[in-house]
Each structure stands twice: as C-alpha cells, then as structure tokens.
Amino acid sequence: MRRGCFVKNLIAFVGVVISICCLLVIMVSVLQLPEVTLRNKSTGPNRTIRTRKVSKDEAIGRFGEMMIEMLPEDLAFTVFVPSEKAFQRDLKLQLNDSLVAEKMNDTYAVVSRILGFSAVPQTLSSTTVSSSKEVFYDSLSGFALYISKDLDGMLVVNRIRSEMVDLKRGRLLYISWMG
C-alpha cells in the first residue's frame, strides 16, 4: 500500500518538475527574442529612409482622409490612396453628394473596401523599392499589389503611377496615386 502512494507522488513530482522547466524555457525564450527589423536587400543595413511628414490638409482629399482615419496610428501600414479625381471618376463619389447623412454609410462602406485592397501591413517607402525589379505584396484583403519604381522615383502600383510618395502621419505611410 505504501509503494502505490510513493509511485503516485513520484509521478506528480515529475509532472510538476517538467511543467516548471517548460515554463522557464518559455519565459527565457520570450525575454530573448530579437527586435524585428524591416531590412530589405535594396536598403542595406545602414541606409536612411526619408519620409515627409504631412499635415491634415495635404491634398489627398476628403475620401483619402477617411481611409487614413480608419487605420490605427500606432501600427505600421502603407496605404495607396486614390486621388480625388479617381474617387469621382471610377467610384462616382462626389464630395457634396456622397458625404450627406443619407449616403454616409454607403460611402463609408465603399471607402473601407478600397482601403482593404490598397493597404499593406508594413511600411514601404519609395527608397525600399529597387528601380530594377518589381516587388509583390499582399494587401489587407489578400489582393496582390505589384509595385515597381518609375525612372523619376515615383512608385507604380499595378500599372498605376503615383502622384505623391513617402507621405507620413505617425507610423502610417501613405502614397497618393492617380488610380
């Protein structure tokens, strides 16, 4: 009878020791995780990325402002914001008509859908894209974005040329494009 009690206590003791060892290994590995760097082959380890800080009244338009306001400012995103002309021409969104109370929900739905197709969950400036080749990124909704650099340094996203690049607001980088 005594032997059965000793075996049960031994099994419990070994289980506790293994659990404590596993917890120690997990805590040590979490504390020693290296910082994530966004190093790219084209930027090199010490290359500086220049960005422009932009005020709220920069010429990206009201619909572009709506897109940027939908994203959290503490996370790194790159948003390819269509120009105001593109919103009017392709999506039929007019400033004086689409922002009225009756159509605001529809406008918000369209703009959030465009955001899903044009936002990349990392910072991507024009200096990180090599002019010699095209890079591929997935947007938030899984849509493929093929990004290359034009001869004058402007980004071309899915064959649509950008108007302004490297505009920054907080950790959010946005690029206005003609699309």
Short mmCIF file of C-alpha atoms in Angstrom, two decimals, residues 74-161:
data_model
loop_
_atom_site.label_atom_id
_atom_site.label_comp_id
_atom_site.label_asym_id
_atom_site.label_seq_id
_atom_site.Cartn_x
_atom_site.Cartn_y
_atom_site.Cartn_z
CA ASP A 74 0.23 53.03 -33.71
CA LEU A 75 0.69 50.25 -36.29
CA ALA A 76 2.84 50.38 -39.42
CA PHE A 77 0.82 50.49 -42.64
CA THR A 78 1.40 51.73 -46.16
CA VAL A 79 -1.79 52.94 -47.83
CA PHE A 80 -2.08 53.65 -51.53
CA VAL A 81 -4.73 56.37 -51.54
CA PRO A 82 -6.55 57.03 -54.82
CA SER A 83 -6.71 60.66 -55.90
CA GLU A 84 -9.88 62.69 -55.53
CA LYS A 85 -10.36 62.50 -59.31
CA ALA A 86 -10.22 58.70 -59.17
CA PHE A 87 -12.89 58.61 -56.48
CA GLN A 88 -15.09 60.81 -58.64
CA ARG A 89 -14.38 59.11 -61.98
CA ASP A 90 -14.28 55.43 -61.04
CA LEU A 91 -16.39 55.18 -57.90
CA LYS A 92 -18.81 58.02 -58.61
CA LEU A 93 -18.22 59.54 -55.17
CA GLN A 94 -18.80 63.30 -55.14
CA LEU A 95 -17.81 65.42 -52.15
CA ASN A 96 -21.04 67.38 -51.99
CA ASP A 97 -23.29 64.36 -52.64
CA SER A 98 -21.61 61.34 -51.01
CA LEU A 99 -20.95 62.86 -47.60
CA VAL A 100 -24.56 63.73 -46.78
CA ALA A 101 -26.19 61.87 -43.90
CA GLU A 102 -28.34 59.60 -46.09
CA LYS A 103 -25.39 58.30 -48.14
CA MET A 104 -22.68 58.36 -45.46
CA ASN A 105 -22.96 54.64 -44.64
CA ASP A 106 -22.67 53.68 -48.32
CA THR A 107 -19.70 55.99 -48.78
CA TYR A 108 -18.01 54.58 -45.67
CA ALA A 109 -18.52 51.02 -46.96
CA VAL A 110 -17.01 51.85 -50.37
CA VAL A 111 -14.03 53.67 -48.85
CA SER A 112 -13.36 50.85 -46.35
CA ARG A 113 -13.48 48.32 -49.19
CA ILE A 114 -10.94 50.37 -51.17
CA LEU A 115 -8.79 50.54 -48.02
CA GLY A 116 -8.75 46.76 -47.77
CA PHE A 117 -7.48 46.45 -51.32
CA SER A 118 -4.89 49.24 -51.09
CA ALA A 119 -3.29 48.93 -47.63
CA VAL A 120 -0.16 46.90 -46.94
CA PRO A 121 0.51 45.98 -43.29
CA GLN A 122 4.09 47.26 -43.25
CA THR A 123 6.00 50.42 -44.02
CA LEU A 124 7.04 50.57 -47.67
CA SER A 125 8.72 53.76 -48.84
CA SER A 126 9.91 54.59 -52.33
CA THR A 127 13.53 54.11 -51.26
CA THR A 128 12.93 50.46 -50.32
CA VAL A 129 11.73 49.57 -53.82
CA SER A 130 14.51 48.88 -56.29
CA SER A 131 14.17 50.56 -59.67
CA SER A 132 15.37 47.43 -61.44
CA LYS A 133 12.66 44.99 -60.39
CA GLU A 134 9.06 44.65 -59.34
CA VAL A 135 8.12 43.58 -55.81
CA PHE A 136 4.97 41.79 -54.73
CA TYR A 137 2.94 42.49 -51.57
CA ASP A 138 -0.44 41.30 -50.34
CA SER A 139 -2.94 43.92 -49.24
CA LEU A 140 -5.12 43.54 -46.14
CA SER A 141 -7.80 41.77 -48.17
CA GLY A 142 -5.29 39.47 -49.91
CA PHE A 143 -5.27 41.38 -53.21
CA ALA A 144 -1.90 41.21 -54.99
CA LEU A 145 -0.09 44.55 -55.31
CA TYR A 146 2.77 44.62 -57.80
CA ILE A 147 4.99 47.59 -57.00
CA SER A 148 7.83 48.97 -59.09
CA LYS A 149 9.67 52.25 -59.35
CA ASP A 150 9.44 54.60 -62.33
CA LEU A 151 12.52 56.30 -63.78
CA ASP A 152 11.84 59.51 -61.83
CA GLY A 153 11.46 57.70 -58.49
CA MET A 154 7.67 57.52 -58.34
CA LEU A 155 6.07 54.21 -57.45
CA VAL A 156 3.91 52.31 -59.90
CA VAL A 157 1.32 50.04 -58.26
CA ASN A 158 -0.47 47.56 -60.52
CA ARG A 159 0.46 49.75 -63.53
CA ILE A 160 -0.94 52.92 -61.91
CA ARG A 161 1.57 55.71 -61.33
#
